[in-house]
Amino acid sequence: MTKTHEPPGSAALLEWESPMHELAVAQLDRTAERMGLDENIWERLRTPQRCLVVSFPFRRDNYDTVETVFGYRVQHLLTMGPTKGGLRYDLDVGLGQVTALAMWMTWKCALMGLPFGGAKGGVRIDPRSCSSRELQRVTRRYTSEIIDMIGPDRDIPAPDLGTDQQTMAWILDTYSQQKGHAVPGVVTGKPIEVGGSQGRAEATGRGVISCTVDACRELGIDFSGARIAIQGFGQVGATAARIASHLGARIVAISDVKSGIVNEQGLDIAALEAWVAENRFIEGFPGGETASNVEVLEVPCEILIPAAVQNQITETNAGRLHCRLLVEAANGPTSLEAESILLDRGVLVIPDILANAGGVTVSYFEWVQGLQQFFWSEEEVNDRLIALMQRAFRDVLDLSKAENVDLRTAAMIRGIGRVAEAKRRRGVFP
Ligand code: GLU
């Protein structure tokens, strides 16, 4: 899309320079222009309100090696309430990436009507190269480095790529030790035993499939006969596969970091989960043909679910995808160029800020349950999640029709619109 004028504040983005931040800002600019957003608010939203970059020593188990590790926490928007967003451990983590992810959290929370601004954190390590003790040390040190920034009414981390319930339990413990009493509300996505919510671990995958089923109804695709390809077999990809196959869909391809597997007749997901529990990776699973994790994207199917990392669908492979429906379970899996190729080809793209919003929605439920010390059953959590997901899907779909825009633009118009209205009401201090 050609810009009619330079976006406000475009000279000031050097600190965040990275492909992911460029994508997030380009999406914002496009939407802001389309909705005629107030330029002062537009400029405020292009940069995060707070960023912390830390470096700290990390001792390996062998006691000889001490590495310097970089950690980040970015709070994009403090207008809506405490900030909220995951923590990722990955070698690609950097300030620009974490900032892009924090921006997406802002739109996601506002779209879902959750009382949070967006945040994200990260540590630049390869968690797969770490023992459990090493991960615990990194997590506790990172937590104490960012301790002044987080808290149940300040900023609440949660799991993301490379982190899980155990990571959250260590953060909770480190934070609570410093405060002198248990503070379970400092994180969400924690284990049930220390105040976690029923249904949180599966929430993102469950929300992904809720959107997928709704979109199939809209497109006239019979979900129970549909072929689905999924890139990623972590918490999100595996849950989505399990729920979709329970509902009768055929998972024709799936992959993890190392490799993928294809079976046109449909993979046995329970058997695959048992295999991965024993062997860690999909590699060697006897139930299909081996493929690479990029080939999985190009397998003939009605529904494609990227549930791994960013920037997987680009202008290079967008023309080769077969799907009619692309559901972004990962954050930022599709480049701007790829998205316009897909839209031209009539593919319906459910954007990340809607498709994967189930995770933060149940995080919100977890936070609320913790504040009230009153815990819900799994059924209650799931029912409320589905109700919010369906409402958001319907809202975005209706808005996209009314405004004649794609679903990402509609979702962002809704999210940014709510944030802008709140900013306008609060005014400028001093
Ligand atoms: N990391 C997840 C996301 O990208 C969940 C964040 C949360 O639960 O706060 O939405």
Short mmCIF file of C-alpha atoms and ligand atoms in Angstrom, two decimals:
data_model
loop_
_atom_site.label_atom_id
_atom_site.label_comp_id
_atom_site.label_asym_id
_atom_site.label_seq_id
_atom_site.Cartn_x
_atom_site.Cartn_y
_atom_site.Cartn_z
CA MET A 1 0.00 0.00 0.00
CA THR A 2 1.37 3.45 -0.85
CA LYS A 3 1.54 5.95 1.95
CA THR A 4 -0.06 9.31 1.41
CA HIS A 5 2.31 10.91 3.90
CA GLU A 6 5.22 10.04 6.18
CA PRO A 7 4.02 8.45 9.42
CA PRO A 8 4.66 10.65 12.44
CA GLY A 9 7.87 10.08 14.36
CA SER A 10 9.43 7.87 11.71
CA ALA A 11 12.96 9.13 12.36
CA ALA A 12 13.02 7.92 15.95
CA LEU A 13 12.94 4.14 15.56
CA LEU A 14 16.68 3.36 15.39
CA GLU A 15 16.84 1.61 18.78
CA TRP A 16 14.30 -0.98 17.71
CA GLU A 17 15.61 -1.68 14.23
CA SER A 18 14.70 -5.29 13.33
CA PRO A 19 12.51 -7.01 10.72
CA MET A 20 9.81 -7.87 13.25
CA HIS A 21 9.56 -4.35 14.60
CA GLU A 22 9.40 -3.05 11.03
CA LEU A 23 6.49 -5.41 10.38
CA ALA A 24 4.64 -4.36 13.55
CA VAL A 25 5.11 -0.65 12.80
CA ALA A 26 4.13 -1.09 9.13
CA GLN A 27 0.92 -2.82 10.24
CA LEU A 28 0.24 0.01 12.68
CA ASP A 29 0.91 2.71 10.07
CA ARG A 30 -1.33 1.05 7.52
CA THR A 31 -4.17 0.68 10.00
CA ALA A 32 -3.73 4.14 11.52
CA GLU A 33 -3.93 5.68 8.08
CA ARG A 34 -6.99 3.63 7.15
CA MET A 35 -8.82 4.65 10.32
CA GLY A 36 -7.72 8.28 10.23
CA LEU A 37 -6.11 7.94 13.67
CA ASP A 38 -5.17 11.12 15.54
CA GLU A 39 -1.50 11.74 14.62
CA ASN A 40 -0.40 12.44 18.19
CA ILE A 41 -1.77 9.12 19.38
CA TRP A 42 -0.42 7.36 16.30
CA GLU A 43 3.08 8.61 17.09
CA ARG A 44 2.78 7.58 20.74
CA LEU A 45 1.83 4.04 19.73
CA ARG A 46 4.80 3.57 17.40
CA THR A 47 7.27 3.38 20.30
CA PRO A 48 7.05 1.51 23.60
CA GLN A 49 6.66 3.44 26.84
CA ARG A 50 9.32 1.49 28.76
CA CYS A 51 12.16 -0.81 27.79
CA LEU A 52 14.72 -2.47 30.02
CA VAL A 53 17.81 -4.16 28.59
CA VAL A 54 19.95 -6.10 31.05
CA SER A 55 23.07 -8.21 30.78
CA PHE A 56 23.94 -10.69 33.47
CA PRO A 57 26.30 -13.59 34.15
CA PHE A 58 25.07 -17.09 33.56
CA ARG A 59 27.01 -19.97 35.05
CA ARG A 60 26.83 -23.31 33.28
CA ASP A 61 26.54 -26.53 35.31
CA ASN A 62 30.21 -27.36 34.84
CA TYR A 63 31.14 -24.40 37.12
CA ASP A 64 33.91 -23.23 34.73
CA THR A 65 31.90 -21.37 32.14
CA VAL A 66 30.29 -18.02 32.82
CA GLU A 67 28.49 -16.47 29.86
CA THR A 68 27.08 -12.97 29.52
CA VAL A 69 23.43 -13.21 28.67
CA PHE A 70 21.06 -10.44 27.49
CA GLY A 71 17.55 -10.03 28.83
CA TYR A 72 14.73 -7.66 27.91
CA ARG A 73 11.37 -6.47 29.20
CA VAL A 74 9.33 -4.03 27.16
CA GLN A 75 6.08 -2.36 28.22
CA HIS A 76 4.43 -0.91 25.17
CA LEU A 77 1.39 0.79 26.68
CA LEU A 78 0.59 1.77 30.27
CA THR A 79 -2.80 3.33 29.55
CA MET A 80 -5.14 0.39 29.97
CA GLY A 81 -4.09 -1.18 33.29
CA PRO A 82 -1.12 -3.36 34.20
CA THR A 83 0.92 -4.57 31.24
CA LYS A 84 0.74 -8.19 30.15
CA GLY A 85 2.68 -10.48 27.90
CA GLY A 86 4.86 -13.53 27.65
CA LEU A 87 8.54 -14.19 28.18
CA ARG A 88 10.52 -15.97 25.46
CA TYR A 89 13.82 -17.79 25.53
CA ASP A 90 15.30 -17.89 22.06
CA LEU A 91 18.52 -17.04 20.24
CA ASP A 92 16.67 -14.54 18.02
CA VAL A 93 15.50 -12.45 20.97
CA GLY A 94 16.47 -8.78 20.79
CA LEU A 95 15.03 -5.38 21.67
CA GLY A 96 13.29 -4.91 18.32
CA GLN A 97 11.68 -8.33 18.38
CA VAL A 98 10.49 -8.05 21.97
CA THR A 99 9.09 -4.58 21.25
CA ALA A 100 7.14 -5.83 18.22
CA LEU A 101 5.69 -8.64 20.33
CA ALA A 102 4.75 -6.13 23.07
CA MET A 103 2.91 -3.97 20.52
CA TRP A 104 0.96 -6.99 19.31
CA MET A 105 0.02 -7.75 22.92
CA THR A 106 -1.45 -4.23 23.19
CA TRP A 107 -3.73 -4.74 20.18
CA LYS A 108 -4.56 -8.31 21.29
CA CYS A 109 -5.64 -7.32 24.83
CA ALA A 110 -7.64 -4.33 23.60
CA LEU A 111 -9.34 -6.42 20.91
CA MET A 112 -10.37 -9.00 23.52
CA GLY A 113 -11.51 -6.30 25.94
CA LEU A 114 -8.94 -7.26 28.61
CA PRO A 115 -7.82 -4.52 31.04
CA PHE A 116 -4.13 -4.70 30.11
CA GLY A 117 -1.58 -2.93 27.96
CA GLY A 118 0.94 -4.96 26.00
CA ALA A 119 4.34 -6.13 27.24
CA LYS A 120 6.86 -8.82 26.36
CA GLY A 121 10.12 -10.13 27.72
CA GLY A 122 12.92 -12.26 26.47
CA VAL A 123 16.29 -13.78 27.19
CA ARG A 124 18.70 -14.47 24.35
CA ILE A 125 19.60 -18.09 25.05
CA ASP A 126 18.92 -21.43 23.42
CA PRO A 127 16.79 -23.21 26.03
CA ARG A 128 17.36 -26.54 24.30
CA SER A 129 21.07 -26.29 25.11
CA CYS A 130 20.34 -25.78 28.83
CA SER A 131 19.81 -28.28 31.63
CA SER A 132 16.87 -27.72 33.96
CA ARG A 133 19.23 -26.33 36.62
CA GLU A 134 20.71 -23.90 34.10
CA LEU A 135 17.24 -22.73 33.08
CA GLN A 136 16.35 -22.21 36.71
CA ARG A 137 19.46 -20.07 37.30
CA VAL A 138 18.84 -17.95 34.19
CA THR A 139 15.20 -17.45 35.15
CA ARG A 140 15.91 -16.46 38.75
CA ARG A 141 18.65 -14.03 37.77
CA TYR A 142 16.57 -12.51 34.95
CA THR A 143 13.68 -12.10 37.41
CA SER A 144 15.80 -10.29 39.94
CA GLU A 145 17.16 -8.02 37.16
CA ILE A 146 13.66 -6.93 36.12
CA ILE A 147 12.03 -7.15 39.55
CA ASP A 148 11.17 -3.46 39.84
CA MET A 149 9.28 -3.55 36.58
CA ILE A 150 6.94 -6.48 37.29
CA GLY A 151 4.17 -7.16 39.83
CA PRO A 152 0.50 -8.18 39.91
CA ASP A 153 -0.66 -4.60 39.37
CA ARG A 154 2.33 -3.52 37.24
CA ASP A 155 3.35 -6.04 34.62
CA ILE A 156 2.54 -9.74 34.55
CA PRO A 157 4.70 -12.18 32.55
CA ALA A 158 3.43 -15.49 31.14
CA PRO A 159 4.86 -18.33 29.05
CA ASP A 160 5.83 -17.85 25.41
CA LEU A 161 8.30 -19.52 23.05
CA GLY A 162 10.85 -21.57 25.03
CA THR A 163 9.27 -21.00 28.47
CA ASP A 164 6.57 -22.92 30.33
CA GLN A 165 4.73 -23.42 33.64
CA GLN A 166 7.96 -24.31 35.42
CA THR A 167 9.59 -21.06 34.29
CA MET A 168 6.60 -19.17 35.75
CA ALA A 169 6.90 -21.06 39.05
CA TRP A 170 10.57 -19.98 39.36
CA ILE A 171 9.67 -16.35 38.61
CA LEU A 172 6.88 -16.50 41.20
CA ASP A 173 9.24 -17.96 43.78
CA THR A 174 12.06 -15.48 43.14
CA TYR A 175 9.69 -12.51 43.26
CA SER A 176 7.95 -13.80 46.40
CA GLN A 177 11.28 -14.38 48.18
CA GLN A 178 12.16 -10.73 47.59
CA LYS A 179 8.77 -9.48 48.81
CA GLY A 180 8.74 -11.75 51.87
CA HIS A 181 5.36 -13.35 51.11
CA ALA A 182 3.77 -15.38 48.32
CA VAL A 183 2.73 -13.26 45.34
CA PRO A 184 1.16 -15.71 42.89
CA GLY A 185 -0.40 -12.87 40.83
CA VAL A 186 3.00 -11.78 39.52
CA VAL A 187 2.79 -14.33 36.68
CA THR A 188 0.10 -16.26 34.83
CA GLY A 189 0.44 -19.61 33.13
CA LYS A 190 1.83 -21.01 36.40
CA PRO A 191 1.25 -24.57 37.62
CA ILE A 192 -2.18 -25.27 39.20
CA GLU A 193 -0.45 -26.19 42.50
CA VAL A 194 0.75 -22.62 43.00
CA GLY A 195 -2.38 -20.78 41.87
CA GLY A 196 -2.57 -21.48 38.14
CA SER A 197 -5.85 -21.77 36.29
CA GLN A 198 -7.52 -24.84 34.90
CA GLY A 199 -7.35 -24.79 31.14
CA ARG A 200 -4.51 -22.25 30.82
CA ALA A 201 -2.01 -24.65 29.28
CA GLU A 202 -4.42 -25.57 26.45
CA ALA A 203 -6.01 -22.12 26.12
CA THR A 204 -4.08 -20.81 23.13
CA GLY A 205 -4.62 -23.99 21.10
CA ARG A 206 -8.27 -24.13 22.12
CA GLY A 207 -8.79 -20.51 21.02
CA VAL A 208 -7.03 -21.20 17.71
CA ILE A 209 -9.46 -24.02 16.93
CA SER A 210 -12.46 -21.96 18.07
CA CYS A 211 -11.56 -19.29 15.46
CA THR A 212 -10.86 -21.97 12.86
CA VAL A 213 -14.27 -23.58 13.32
CA ASP A 214 -16.01 -20.18 13.11
CA ALA A 215 -14.07 -19.26 9.97
CA CYS A 216 -14.89 -22.61 8.35
CA ARG A 217 -18.57 -21.96 8.93
CA GLU A 218 -18.15 -18.59 7.23
CA LEU A 219 -16.32 -20.10 4.25
CA GLY A 220 -18.65 -23.08 3.92
CA ILE A 221 -15.89 -25.58 4.75
CA ASP A 222 -17.00 -28.67 6.65
CA PHE A 223 -14.55 -28.65 9.58
CA SER A 224 -15.04 -32.29 10.43
CA GLY A 225 -13.88 -33.34 6.97
CA ALA A 226 -11.19 -30.68 6.56
CA ARG A 227 -7.47 -31.28 6.03
CA ILE A 228 -5.21 -29.30 8.36
CA ALA A 229 -1.46 -28.73 8.19
CA ILE A 230 0.25 -27.42 11.33
CA GLN A 231 3.76 -26.04 11.63
CA GLY A 232 4.89 -26.45 15.24
CA PHE A 233 4.31 -29.16 17.84
CA GLY A 234 4.85 -27.18 21.03
CA GLN A 235 2.14 -26.35 23.55
CA VAL A 236 0.05 -24.48 20.95
CA GLY A 237 0.51 -26.70 17.87
CA ALA A 238 0.04 -29.97 19.76
CA THR A 239 -3.10 -28.77 21.56
CA ALA A 240 -4.59 -27.42 18.33
CA ALA A 241 -3.86 -30.77 16.63
CA ARG A 242 -5.40 -32.75 19.49
CA ILE A 243 -8.60 -30.68 19.66
CA ALA A 244 -9.00 -30.51 15.87
CA SER A 245 -8.63 -34.24 15.47
CA HIS A 246 -11.14 -34.84 18.29
CA LEU A 247 -13.56 -32.70 16.30
CA GLY A 248 -13.01 -34.95 13.30
CA ALA A 249 -10.60 -32.90 11.16
CA ARG A 250 -7.68 -34.69 9.49
CA ILE A 251 -4.20 -33.49 10.47
CA VAL A 252 -2.35 -34.21 7.22
CA ALA A 253 1.00 -32.65 8.18
CA ILE A 254 2.74 -31.42 11.31
CA SER A 255 6.29 -30.44 12.22
CA ASP A 256 8.61 -29.45 15.05
CA VAL A 257 11.93 -27.57 15.01
CA LYS A 258 13.77 -30.51 13.46
CA SER A 259 11.43 -32.02 10.90
CA GLY A 260 7.88 -32.67 9.80
CA ILE A 261 5.68 -35.58 8.93
CA VAL A 262 2.97 -35.90 6.28
CA ASN A 263 0.12 -38.37 5.95
CA GLU A 264 -2.75 -37.62 3.57
CA GLN A 265 -5.01 -40.05 5.43
CA GLY A 266 -4.53 -38.10 8.65
CA LEU A 267 -1.92 -38.52 11.39
CA ASP A 268 -2.69 -40.34 14.64
CA ILE A 269 -2.13 -37.40 17.00
CA ALA A 270 -2.36 -39.44 20.22
CA ALA A 271 0.32 -41.81 18.92
CA LEU A 272 2.46 -38.88 17.81
CA GLU A 273 2.17 -37.21 21.23
CA ALA A 274 3.20 -40.47 22.90
CA TRP A 275 6.16 -40.73 20.49
CA VAL A 276 7.30 -37.17 21.21
CA ALA A 277 6.91 -37.68 24.97
CA GLU A 278 9.39 -40.54 24.67
CA ASN A 279 11.72 -39.34 21.89
CA ARG A 280 11.48 -35.53 22.28
CA PHE A 281 11.19 -34.96 18.52
CA ILE A 282 8.83 -36.07 15.73
CA GLU A 283 11.79 -37.48 13.80
CA GLY A 284 11.48 -41.25 13.33
CA PHE A 285 7.70 -41.41 13.97
CA PRO A 286 6.49 -44.28 11.80
CA GLY A 287 3.00 -42.90 10.94
CA GLY A 288 3.83 -40.93 7.77
CA GLU A 289 6.38 -39.57 5.29
CA THR A 290 9.17 -37.32 6.53
CA ALA A 291 9.21 -33.70 5.33
CA SER A 292 10.98 -30.54 6.40
CA ASN A 293 9.20 -27.99 8.58
CA VAL A 294 8.92 -25.57 5.66
CA GLU A 295 7.56 -28.24 3.32
CA VAL A 296 4.73 -28.80 5.77
CA LEU A 297 3.42 -25.31 4.89
CA GLU A 298 2.97 -26.34 1.25
CA VAL A 299 1.09 -29.58 1.78
CA PRO A 300 -2.40 -29.66 0.13
CA CYS A 301 -4.96 -28.73 2.79
CA GLU A 302 -7.92 -26.48 3.48
CA ILE A 303 -6.49 -25.04 6.70
CA LEU A 304 -2.91 -24.07 7.47
CA ILE A 305 -1.90 -23.25 11.05
CA PRO A 306 1.59 -21.81 11.55
CA ALA A 307 2.16 -22.41 15.28
CA ALA A 308 5.92 -22.06 15.52
CA VAL A 309 7.90 -18.85 15.02
CA GLN A 310 7.75 -15.55 13.13
CA ASN A 311 8.41 -14.91 9.45
CA GLN A 312 7.61 -18.34 8.02
CA ILE A 313 5.28 -17.28 5.22
CA THR A 314 7.05 -14.83 2.94
CA GLU A 315 6.78 -13.66 -0.65
CA THR A 316 8.96 -16.66 -1.60
CA ASN A 317 6.50 -19.36 -0.51
CA ALA A 318 3.14 -17.53 -0.27
CA GLY A 319 2.28 -18.42 -3.87
CA ARG A 320 2.83 -22.10 -3.16
CA LEU A 321 0.43 -22.48 -0.24
CA HIS A 322 -2.74 -24.48 -0.97
CA CYS A 323 -4.88 -23.52 2.01
CA ARG A 324 -8.12 -21.54 1.88
CA LEU A 325 -7.76 -20.51 5.49
CA LEU A 326 -4.56 -19.40 7.25
CA VAL A 327 -4.80 -19.27 11.03
CA GLU A 328 -1.87 -17.49 12.68
CA ALA A 329 -1.30 -19.35 15.93
CA ALA A 330 2.29 -18.03 16.08
CA ASN A 331 3.01 -14.32 16.50
CA GLY A 332 4.04 -12.61 13.26
CA PRO A 333 4.33 -15.70 11.01
CA THR A 334 3.31 -13.86 7.81
CA SER A 335 5.23 -11.03 6.13
CA LEU A 336 3.37 -8.02 4.75
CA GLU A 337 4.16 -9.03 1.14
CA ALA A 338 3.04 -12.61 1.73
CA GLU A 339 -0.21 -11.45 3.26
CA SER A 340 -1.11 -9.35 0.26
CA ILE A 341 -0.31 -12.28 -2.09
CA LEU A 342 -2.58 -14.53 -0.02
CA LEU A 343 -5.40 -11.99 0.18
CA ASP A 344 -5.23 -11.53 -3.61
CA ARG A 345 -5.56 -15.26 -3.98
CA GLY A 346 -8.68 -15.24 -1.79
CA VAL A 347 -7.14 -16.93 1.26
CA LEU A 348 -8.81 -15.88 4.52
CA VAL A 349 -6.13 -14.91 7.05
CA ILE A 350 -7.08 -14.96 10.75
CA PRO A 351 -4.48 -12.65 12.30
CA ASP A 352 -2.34 -13.63 15.27
CA ILE A 353 -3.84 -10.99 17.57
CA LEU A 354 -7.19 -12.74 17.22
CA ALA A 355 -6.23 -16.36 16.51
CA ASN A 356 -3.85 -16.80 19.44
CA ALA A 357 -5.64 -14.53 21.91
CA GLY A 358 -6.97 -17.51 23.89
CA GLY A 359 -3.73 -17.69 25.88
CA VAL A 360 -3.84 -14.19 27.28
CA THR A 361 -7.60 -14.45 27.76
CA VAL A 362 -7.21 -17.37 30.16
CA SER A 363 -4.22 -15.56 31.68
CA TYR A 364 -6.70 -12.80 32.48
CA PHE A 365 -9.05 -15.40 34.02
CA GLU A 366 -6.11 -16.73 36.06
CA TRP A 367 -5.26 -13.23 37.30
CA VAL A 368 -8.89 -12.55 38.23
CA GLN A 369 -9.26 -15.90 40.03
CA GLY A 370 -6.06 -15.17 41.96
CA LEU A 371 -7.26 -11.69 43.00
CA GLN A 372 -10.52 -13.15 44.27
CA GLN A 373 -8.99 -16.32 45.71
CA PHE A 374 -11.88 -18.09 44.04
CA PHE A 375 -11.12 -20.74 41.46
CA TRP A 376 -13.24 -21.93 38.55
CA SER A 377 -13.71 -25.42 37.16
CA GLU A 378 -12.10 -26.37 33.87
CA GLU A 379 -15.51 -26.37 32.24
CA GLU A 380 -16.22 -22.81 33.41
CA VAL A 381 -12.84 -21.61 32.13
CA ASN A 382 -13.30 -23.26 28.75
CA ASP A 383 -16.87 -22.03 28.34
CA ARG A 384 -15.93 -18.45 29.16
CA LEU A 385 -12.91 -18.67 26.82
CA ILE A 386 -15.01 -19.91 23.91
CA ALA A 387 -17.64 -17.23 24.58
CA LEU A 388 -15.01 -14.45 24.41
CA MET A 389 -13.29 -15.97 21.36
CA GLN A 390 -16.57 -16.29 19.47
CA ARG A 391 -17.59 -12.76 20.37
CA ALA A 392 -14.24 -11.35 19.19
CA PHE A 393 -14.34 -13.39 15.97
CA ARG A 394 -17.86 -12.19 15.16
CA ASP A 395 -16.93 -8.60 15.99
CA VAL A 396 -13.85 -8.67 13.73
CA LEU A 397 -15.69 -10.40 10.90
CA ASP A 398 -18.59 -7.93 11.01
CA LEU A 399 -16.22 -4.97 11.12
CA SER A 400 -14.21 -6.32 8.18
CA LYS A 401 -17.40 -6.57 6.13
CA ALA A 402 -18.67 -3.16 7.20
CA GLU A 403 -15.33 -1.47 6.45
CA ASN A 404 -14.45 -3.69 3.51
CA VAL A 405 -11.03 -4.57 4.94
CA ASP A 406 -9.18 -7.81 5.69
CA LEU A 407 -9.45 -9.42 9.12
CA ARG A 408 -6.08 -8.14 10.39
CA THR A 409 -6.97 -4.58 9.56
CA ALA A 410 -10.37 -5.01 11.19
CA ALA A 411 -8.87 -6.57 14.34
CA MET A 412 -6.31 -3.77 14.58
CA ILE A 413 -8.91 -1.05 13.97
CA ARG A 414 -10.87 -2.45 16.92
CA GLY A 415 -7.82 -2.79 19.20
CA ILE A 416 -6.19 0.53 18.30
CA GLY A 417 -9.55 2.28 18.41
CA ARG A 418 -10.12 1.21 22.03
CA VAL A 419 -6.62 2.27 23.03
CA ALA A 420 -6.97 5.64 21.29
CA GLU A 421 -10.28 6.30 23.01
CA ALA A 422 -8.77 5.48 26.42
CA LYS A 423 -5.78 7.75 25.73
CA ARG A 424 -8.06 10.58 24.68
CA ARG A 425 -10.14 10.20 27.86
CA ARG A 426 -7.08 10.17 30.13
CA GLY A 427 -5.50 13.19 28.43
CA VAL A 428 -1.87 14.33 28.64
CA PHE A 429 0.07 14.79 31.88
CA PRO A 430 1.10 17.42 32.88
N1 GLU B 1 2.66 -15.35 25.21
C1 GLU B 1 1.26 -15.40 24.94
C2 GLU B 1 0.89 -14.44 23.82
O1 GLU B 1 1.69 -14.14 22.96
C3 GLU B 1 0.42 -15.24 26.20
C4 GLU B 1 0.65 -13.97 26.96
C5 GLU B 1 -0.05 -13.95 28.32
O2 GLU B 1 -0.73 -14.91 28.65
O3 GLU B 1 0.13 -12.96 29.01
O4 GLU B 1 -0.24 -14.03 23.69
#
